[in-house]
Amino acid sequence: MILVTVLRPARVFIEERALDYPLGKDLWDRFSAEGPPPVLIGSHNRVGLPGMKGFKAYAEAKRTLVVGVRKTLSFQSCRPSAHYQLPLVTSCPGMCEYCYLMTTLGPRPYIRVYVNLDEILDRALEYVEKRAPQVTIFEGAATSDPLPVEPYTGALARTITVFGRTALARFRFATKDDGVEPLLGLEHNGHTSVRFSLNPRTVIRRHEHRVPDLERRLAAAARTAAAGYTGGFLIAPIILEGDWRAEYGALLDELAAALRAAGAGERTATGVAPPPTFELITHRFTPKAKKTILTIFPGTTLPLDETSRRWKMGQFGYGKYLYRPEDMEEVGAFFEERIAALFPGAEVLYLV
Ligand code: SF4
């Protein structure tokens, strides 16, 4: 049986202006019929859950769906993995303790979806035109996991289809979700890369909440690979604790076996998926993220001791604590060797 993670919101806010768009009206009708009854708001940036603090405020924000109109249509850059962020969704229903959104969204990460999808995609195509004849790559998961809300918006399916028809456009997004079924039969033309974020079971059990387990992610990865999508894997965050070599080694073994069993790399009705790419992201944290994590998850066992790390100023004006250079070297050598042995032709895009 395939389990699908769909966000079941506890409450829904819909911006008044969103009702001028067919998707906004559809969502209003849908939630009015199925519940929870939607509440009209003036602006999707002004949502509040009065009286809630700490874990409660965070957990309830992650069950709150806000439907709005995306006003800012100038896209942020997204180096090193893409040229631009594609703003389809903000936040996600998952509750990973280490989430990078702790720094940017803070303690109340409401899930926002945007109904003016055609305007967002038209804008993306203008960016593509400007950069022609070069290819332009858009990242759909820079501030979210966009897959859990796909059953409400169809935003990924629409983007994949439009980009599939656009010679110079490429789309990529990362997910921990497994609700990939609506994407499998689309004419992606090899222009979309679906990346899965993975970690060993011990890390998932300790630090990731309200997201599918490893089996479900591996099964979803195998299904997208069999549908001819370019596949990728984020091993993130890599946490150097306990026998991390054995745990990450077993994870890579399991992934290779899942892809082999799915016939990845063989011709299917929708094409042949090229070898996967890997993005390796070691655990890091900002002082702001540490403060938020300890407020929301006071019992966390995440390694947040600054004395075993090195401090680095980042490009966005704030610093973070990273593993030391000698640890990074060891991680790099370990993954390069294992990936080369298990995934012939696979490329490690970066290790940070
Ligand atoms: S799934 Fe990704 S975006 Fe969602 S909480 Fe976990 S790390 Fe953050």
CSV table of C-alpha atoms and ligand atoms in Angstrom, one decimal:
chain,number,residue,atom,x,y,z
A,1,MET,CA,0.0,0.0,0.0
A,2,ILE,CA,1.3,3.5,-0.9
A,3,LEU,CA,0.8,5.9,2.0
A,4,VAL,CA,0.6,9.5,0.9
A,5,THR,CA,1.4,12.4,3.2
A,6,VAL,CA,-1.2,15.1,2.7
A,7,LEU,CA,-1.2,18.1,5.0
A,8,ARG,CA,-4.5,17.9,6.9
A,9,PRO,CA,-4.6,21.5,8.2
A,10,ALA,CA,-6.2,22.3,11.5
A,11,ARG,CA,-7.1,25.7,10.3
A,12,VAL,CA,-7.2,27.5,6.9
A,13,PHE,CA,-6.8,31.3,6.3
A,14,ILE,CA,-7.6,32.6,2.9
A,15,GLU,CA,-6.6,36.1,1.8
A,16,GLU,CA,-9.5,38.1,0.4
A,17,ARG,CA,-7.6,38.9,-2.9
A,18,ALA,CA,-7.1,35.1,-3.4
A,19,LEU,CA,-10.8,34.7,-4.2
A,20,ASP,CA,-10.2,36.7,-7.4
A,21,TYR,CA,-8.3,33.7,-8.7
A,22,PRO,CA,-9.8,30.3,-9.7
A,23,LEU,CA,-7.6,28.3,-7.4
A,24,GLY,CA,-8.4,30.6,-4.5
A,25,LYS,CA,-12.1,30.2,-5.1
A,26,ASP,CA,-11.7,26.4,-5.5
A,27,LEU,CA,-9.9,26.2,-2.2
A,28,TRP,CA,-12.5,28.4,-0.5
A,29,ASP,CA,-15.3,26.0,-1.8
A,30,ARG,CA,-13.3,22.9,-0.9
A,31,PHE,CA,-12.6,23.9,2.7
A,32,SER,CA,-16.1,25.3,3.2
A,33,ALA,CA,-17.4,21.9,2.2
A,34,GLU,CA,-14.8,19.6,3.8
A,35,GLY,CA,-13.6,21.8,6.7
A,36,PRO,CA,-11.9,23.2,8.5
A,37,PRO,CA,-14.0,26.2,7.7
A,38,PRO,CA,-11.8,28.8,6.0
A,39,VAL,CA,-11.3,32.2,7.6
A,40,LEU,CA,-11.0,35.3,5.4
A,41,ILE,CA,-8.0,37.6,6.1
A,42,GLY,CA,-6.7,40.9,4.7
A,43,SER,CA,-3.1,39.8,4.1
A,44,HIS,CA,-1.3,36.5,4.1
A,45,ASN,CA,1.5,38.1,6.0
A,46,ARG,CA,-0.7,38.9,9.0
A,47,VAL,CA,-1.7,35.6,10.5
A,48,GLY,CA,-1.8,35.1,14.2
A,49,LEU,CA,-2.5,32.3,16.7
A,50,PRO,CA,-3.0,34.3,19.9
A,51,GLY,CA,-2.1,32.8,23.2
A,52,MET,CA,0.2,30.1,21.9
A,53,LYS,CA,3.9,29.9,22.7
A,54,GLY,CA,7.0,27.7,22.1
A,55,PHE,CA,6.3,24.2,20.9
A,56,LYS,CA,2.6,24.7,20.8
A,57,ALA,CA,2.8,27.8,18.6
A,58,TYR,CA,5.3,26.1,16.3
A,59,ALA,CA,3.4,22.8,16.0
A,60,GLU,CA,0.1,24.6,15.3
A,61,ALA,CA,1.7,26.9,12.8
A,62,LYS,CA,2.8,23.8,10.9
A,63,ARG,CA,-0.9,22.7,10.8
A,64,THR,CA,-2.0,26.1,9.5
A,65,LEU,CA,-2.6,26.6,5.8
A,66,VAL,CA,-2.5,30.2,4.5
A,67,VAL,CA,-3.8,30.7,0.9
A,68,GLY,CA,-2.5,34.0,-0.6
A,69,VAL,CA,-1.5,36.0,-3.6
A,70,ARG,CA,2.3,36.2,-4.1
A,71,LYS,CA,3.0,39.9,-4.5
A,72,THR,CA,6.8,39.8,-4.8
A,73,LEU,CA,7.5,38.6,-8.3
A,74,SER,CA,11.2,39.3,-8.4
A,75,PHE,CA,12.9,36.0,-7.6
A,76,GLN,CA,15.8,35.7,-5.3
A,77,SER,CA,19.0,34.1,-6.5
A,78,CYS,CA,19.7,30.5,-5.4
A,79,ARG,CA,23.4,29.7,-5.7
A,80,PRO,CA,25.0,27.2,-5.9
A,81,SER,CA,22.3,24.8,-7.0
A,82,ALA,CA,20.1,27.0,-9.3
A,83,HIS,CA,19.9,30.5,-10.8
A,84,TYR,CA,16.6,31.5,-9.0
A,85,GLN,CA,14.2,30.4,-6.3
A,86,LEU,CA,10.7,29.7,-7.7
A,87,PRO,CA,8.3,30.7,-4.9
A,88,LEU,CA,5.5,28.2,-5.1
A,89,VAL,CA,5.1,27.4,-1.4
A,90,THR,CA,6.6,28.7,1.9
A,91,SER,CA,7.3,26.3,4.8
A,92,CYS,CA,6.0,22.7,5.2
A,93,PRO,CA,4.1,20.5,7.6
A,94,GLY,CA,7.3,18.6,8.7
A,95,MET,CA,8.9,19.3,12.1
A,96,CYS,CA,12.6,18.6,11.6
A,97,GLU,CA,14.5,19.9,14.6
A,98,TYR,CA,17.5,21.1,12.5
A,99,CYS,CA,15.3,22.7,9.8
A,100,TYR,CA,17.1,25.6,8.0
A,101,LEU,CA,13.8,27.5,8.1
A,102,MET,CA,14.3,28.0,11.8
A,103,THR,CA,16.6,30.9,10.9
A,104,THR,CA,14.5,32.5,8.1
A,105,LEU,CA,10.9,31.8,9.2
A,106,GLY,CA,11.4,31.8,13.0
A,107,PRO,CA,9.1,30.2,15.6
A,108,ARG,CA,5.8,30.5,13.6
A,109,PRO,CA,6.3,28.9,10.2
A,110,TYR,CA,2.7,29.0,8.7
A,111,ILE,CA,2.4,27.1,5.4
A,112,ARG,CA,1.7,29.5,2.6
A,113,VAL,CA,0.5,28.6,-0.8
A,114,TYR,CA,0.0,31.0,-3.7
A,115,VAL,CA,-3.0,31.1,-6.0
A,116,ASN,CA,-1.4,33.4,-8.7
A,117,LEU,CA,0.6,30.5,-10.1
A,118,ASP,CA,0.2,31.6,-13.7
A,119,GLU,CA,1.7,35.0,-12.8
A,120,ILE,CA,4.6,33.3,-11.0
A,121,LEU,CA,5.3,31.0,-14.0
A,122,ASP,CA,4.9,33.8,-16.5
A,123,ARG,CA,7.5,35.7,-14.5
A,124,ALA,CA,9.8,32.7,-14.5
A,125,LEU,CA,9.5,32.4,-18.3
A,126,GLU,CA,10.6,36.1,-18.6
A,127,TYR,CA,13.7,35.3,-16.6
A,128,VAL,CA,14.3,32.4,-19.0
A,129,GLU,CA,14.0,34.6,-22.0
A,130,LYS,CA,16.4,37.2,-20.5
A,131,ARG,CA,19.1,34.6,-20.1
A,132,ALA,CA,18.6,32.9,-23.5
A,133,PRO,CA,20.4,31.1,-25.1
A,134,GLN,CA,21.7,29.9,-21.7
A,135,VAL,CA,19.6,27.4,-19.7
A,136,THR,CA,18.0,28.8,-16.5
A,137,ILE,CA,17.5,26.6,-13.5
A,138,PHE,CA,14.8,27.3,-10.8
A,139,GLU,CA,14.7,25.8,-7.3
A,140,GLY,CA,11.3,25.0,-6.0
A,141,ALA,CA,12.2,24.1,-2.5
A,142,ALA,CA,14.4,27.0,-1.3
A,143,THR,CA,11.9,28.0,1.4
A,144,SER,CA,9.7,24.9,1.6
A,145,ASP,CA,9.0,21.3,1.0
A,146,PRO,CA,6.4,21.9,-1.8
A,147,LEU,CA,5.2,18.3,-2.2
A,148,PRO,CA,2.9,17.8,0.8
A,149,VAL,CA,0.6,20.6,-0.3
A,150,GLU,CA,0.5,19.5,-4.0
A,151,PRO,CA,-2.9,17.9,-3.6
A,152,TYR,CA,-4.3,21.4,-2.8
A,153,THR,CA,-2.6,23.5,-5.5
A,154,GLY,CA,-1.2,21.2,-8.3
A,155,ALA,CA,1.6,23.8,-8.4
A,156,LEU,CA,4.4,21.3,-9.0
A,157,ALA,CA,2.5,19.4,-11.8
A,158,ARG,CA,1.8,22.7,-13.5
A,159,THR,CA,5.4,23.9,-13.2
A,160,ILE,CA,6.8,20.5,-14.4
A,161,THR,CA,4.5,20.6,-17.5
A,162,VAL,CA,5.2,24.2,-18.4
A,163,PHE,CA,8.9,23.8,-18.0
A,164,GLY,CA,8.8,20.5,-19.9
A,165,ARG,CA,7.6,22.5,-22.9
A,166,THR,CA,10.3,25.2,-22.5
A,167,ALA,CA,13.6,24.3,-24.0
A,168,LEU,CA,15.8,26.5,-21.8
A,169,ALA,CA,14.0,26.1,-18.5
A,170,ARG,CA,15.0,23.6,-15.8
A,171,PHE,CA,13.2,22.9,-12.5
A,172,ARG,CA,14.4,21.1,-9.4
A,173,PHE,CA,12.9,20.6,-6.0
A,174,ALA,CA,13.8,18.6,-2.9
A,175,THR,CA,11.4,16.7,-0.7
A,176,LYS,CA,11.1,14.3,2.2
A,177,ASP,CA,7.5,13.5,1.1
A,178,ASP,CA,6.4,10.6,-0.9
A,179,GLY,CA,3.2,11.9,-2.6
A,180,VAL,CA,4.7,11.7,-6.0
A,181,GLU,CA,1.9,9.9,-7.8
A,182,PRO,CA,0.4,13.0,-9.5
A,183,LEU,CA,3.8,13.8,-11.0
A,184,LEU,CA,4.7,10.4,-12.5
A,185,GLY,CA,2.8,10.5,-15.8
A,186,LEU,CA,3.7,14.1,-16.7
A,187,GLU,CA,5.6,15.1,-19.8
A,188,HIS,CA,8.7,16.4,-17.9
A,189,ASN,CA,11.0,15.9,-20.9
A,190,GLY,CA,13.9,15.5,-18.5
A,191,HIS,CA,13.7,19.2,-17.5
A,192,THR,CA,12.8,18.5,-13.9
A,193,SER,CA,15.0,16.9,-11.2
A,194,VAL,CA,13.3,15.5,-8.1
A,195,ARG,CA,15.6,15.2,-5.2
A,196,PHE,CA,14.9,13.3,-2.0
A,197,SER,CA,16.3,14.3,1.4
A,198,LEU,CA,17.6,11.3,3.2
A,199,ASN,CA,19.2,10.4,6.5
A,200,PRO,CA,19.9,7.2,8.5
A,201,ARG,CA,17.1,5.9,10.6
A,202,THR,CA,18.6,6.9,13.9
A,203,VAL,CA,18.8,10.6,12.7
A,204,ILE,CA,15.2,10.4,11.4
A,205,ARG,CA,13.9,8.9,14.6
A,206,ARG,CA,15.7,11.4,16.8
A,207,HIS,CA,15.3,14.6,14.9
A,208,GLU,CA,12.7,14.4,12.2
A,209,HIS,CA,9.0,14.6,13.0
A,210,ARG,CA,5.8,14.5,10.9
A,211,VAL,CA,7.7,13.4,7.8
A,212,PRO,CA,7.7,10.0,6.0
A,213,ASP,CA,10.1,7.4,7.2
A,214,LEU,CA,13.1,6.2,5.2
A,215,GLU,CA,11.3,3.3,3.5
A,216,ARG,CA,8.6,5.6,2.1
A,217,ARG,CA,11.2,8.1,0.8
A,218,LEU,CA,13.2,5.3,-0.9
A,219,ALA,CA,10.1,3.9,-2.5
A,220,ALA,CA,9.1,7.3,-3.8
A,221,ALA,CA,12.6,7.9,-5.1
A,222,ALA,CA,12.4,4.6,-6.9
A,223,ARG,CA,9.0,5.5,-8.5
A,224,THR,CA,10.2,8.9,-9.8
A,225,ALA,CA,13.4,7.3,-11.2
A,226,ALA,CA,11.3,4.6,-12.9
A,227,ALA,CA,9.2,7.5,-14.4
A,228,GLY,CA,12.3,8.9,-16.0
A,229,TYR,CA,12.9,11.9,-13.8
A,230,THR,CA,16.4,13.0,-13.2
A,231,GLY,CA,17.0,12.0,-9.6
A,232,GLY,CA,19.0,13.5,-6.9
A,233,PHE,CA,19.7,12.9,-3.2
A,234,LEU,CA,20.4,15.3,-0.5
A,235,ILE,CA,22.1,13.7,2.4
A,236,ALA,CA,21.3,16.3,4.9
A,237,PRO,CA,22.2,17.2,7.5
A,238,ILE,CA,25.1,14.8,7.9
A,239,ILE,CA,25.5,14.4,11.7
A,240,LEU,CA,28.9,13.1,12.9
A,241,GLU,CA,27.8,11.2,15.9
A,242,GLY,CA,28.2,7.6,17.1
A,243,ASP,CA,29.3,5.2,14.3
A,244,TRP,CA,28.3,7.6,11.6
A,245,ARG,CA,30.3,5.8,8.9
A,246,ALA,CA,28.4,2.6,9.4
A,247,GLU,CA,25.0,4.4,9.4
A,248,TYR,CA,25.6,6.5,6.4
A,249,GLY,CA,27.2,3.5,4.6
A,250,ALA,CA,24.1,1.4,5.3
A,251,LEU,CA,21.9,4.2,4.0
A,252,LEU,CA,23.8,4.4,0.7
A,253,ASP,CA,23.7,0.6,0.4
A,254,GLU,CA,19.9,0.6,0.9
A,255,LEU,CA,19.4,3.5,-1.6
A,256,ALA,CA,21.5,1.7,-4.3
A,257,ALA,CA,19.4,-1.5,-3.8
A,258,ALA,CA,16.1,0.4,-4.0
A,259,LEU,CA,17.1,2.1,-7.3
A,260,ARG,CA,18.4,-1.1,-8.8
A,261,ALA,CA,15.1,-2.9,-7.8
A,262,ALA,CA,13.1,-0.1,-9.5
A,263,GLY,CA,15.1,-0.5,-12.8
A,264,ALA,CA,16.3,3.0,-12.6
A,265,GLY,CA,18.5,3.9,-15.5
A,266,GLU,CA,16.6,1.5,-17.8
A,267,ARG,CA,14.3,2.8,-20.6
A,268,THR,CA,10.7,3.4,-19.5
A,269,ALA,CA,7.6,4.8,-21.3
A,270,THR,CA,8.7,8.3,-20.1
A,271,GLY,CA,12.4,8.1,-20.7
A,272,VAL,CA,15.6,7.1,-19.1
A,273,ALA,CA,16.7,8.7,-15.8
A,274,PRO,CA,20.4,9.6,-15.9
A,275,PRO,CA,22.6,8.6,-12.9
A,276,PRO,CA,21.6,10.5,-9.7
A,277,THR,CA,23.3,13.5,-8.3
A,278,PHE,CA,24.3,13.9,-4.6
A,279,GLU,CA,24.3,17.0,-2.5
A,280,LEU,CA,26.1,16.6,0.8
A,281,ILE,CA,25.3,19.0,3.5
A,282,THR,CA,26.9,18.7,6.9
A,283,HIS,CA,25.1,19.8,10.1
A,284,ARG,CA,25.4,23.5,10.9
A,285,PHE,CA,23.5,26.0,12.9
A,286,THR,CA,23.2,29.8,13.4
A,287,PRO,CA,23.0,31.3,16.9
A,288,LYS,CA,19.4,32.4,16.0
A,289,ALA,CA,18.5,28.8,15.0
A,290,LYS,CA,19.9,27.4,18.2
A,291,LYS,CA,17.8,29.7,20.2
A,292,THR,CA,14.7,28.8,18.3
A,293,ILE,CA,15.4,25.1,18.4
A,294,LEU,CA,15.9,25.2,22.2
A,295,THR,CA,12.7,27.1,22.7
A,296,ILE,CA,10.7,24.7,20.5
A,297,PHE,CA,12.5,21.4,21.3
A,298,PRO,CA,14.0,21.9,24.7
A,299,GLY,CA,14.9,18.2,25.0
A,300,THR,CA,16.7,18.0,21.6
A,301,THR,CA,19.8,15.9,21.3
A,302,LEU,CA,21.0,17.7,18.3
A,303,PRO,CA,24.7,18.5,18.6
A,304,LEU,CA,24.6,22.2,19.3
A,305,ASP,CA,27.9,22.7,21.2
A,306,GLU,CA,29.7,25.6,19.7
A,307,THR,CA,33.1,24.5,21.1
A,308,SER,CA,33.4,21.6,18.8
A,309,ARG,CA,32.7,23.7,15.7
A,310,ARG,CA,34.3,26.5,13.6
A,311,TRP,CA,32.5,29.8,13.1
A,312,LYS,CA,32.0,31.2,9.6
A,313,MET,CA,30.3,34.3,8.4
A,314,GLY,CA,27.8,33.5,5.6
A,315,GLN,CA,26.9,35.4,2.4
A,316,PHE,CA,23.5,36.6,3.9
A,317,GLY,CA,25.0,38.6,6.7
A,318,TYR,CA,24.8,36.1,9.5
A,319,GLY,CA,27.3,33.6,10.8
A,320,LYS,CA,27.0,29.8,11.5
A,321,TYR,CA,28.8,27.0,13.3
A,322,LEU,CA,30.2,24.4,11.0
A,323,TYR,CA,32.2,21.2,11.5
A,324,ARG,CA,36.0,21.7,11.6
A,325,PRO,CA,38.1,21.3,8.4
A,326,GLU,CA,39.5,18.0,9.5
A,327,ASP,CA,36.0,16.6,10.0
A,328,MET,CA,34.9,17.9,6.6
A,329,GLU,CA,37.9,16.2,4.9
A,330,GLU,CA,36.9,12.9,6.5
A,331,VAL,CA,33.3,13.3,5.4
A,332,GLY,CA,34.3,14.2,1.9
A,333,ALA,CA,36.6,11.2,1.5
A,334,PHE,CA,34.1,8.8,2.9
A,335,PHE,CA,31.1,9.8,0.7
A,336,GLU,CA,33.2,10.3,-2.5
A,337,GLU,CA,34.5,6.7,-2.1
A,338,ARG,CA,31.1,5.1,-1.3
A,339,ILE,CA,29.1,7.0,-3.9
A,340,ALA,CA,31.7,6.2,-6.6
A,341,ALA,CA,31.5,2.5,-5.7
A,342,LEU,CA,27.7,2.2,-5.5
A,343,PHE,CA,26.4,4.7,-8.1
A,344,PRO,CA,28.4,4.5,-11.3
A,345,GLY,CA,28.3,7.8,-13.2
A,346,ALA,CA,26.7,9.7,-10.2
A,347,GLU,CA,27.9,13.2,-9.6
A,348,VAL,CA,28.5,14.8,-6.2
A,349,LEU,CA,27.4,18.3,-6.8
A,350,TYR,CA,28.8,19.8,-3.6
A,351,LEU,CA,29.8,19.1,-0.1
A,352,VAL,CA,29.3,21.9,2.4
B,1,SF4,S1,10.9,18.6,5.6
B,1,SF4,FE1,12.5,20.1,5.1
B,1,SF4,S2,11.4,22.1,5.1
B,1,SF4,FE2,10.1,20.6,6.2
B,1,SF4,S3,10.7,20.8,8.4
B,1,SF4,FE3,12.0,19.2,7.5
B,1,SF4,S4,13.9,20.2,6.9
B,1,SF4,FE4,12.3,21.8,7.2
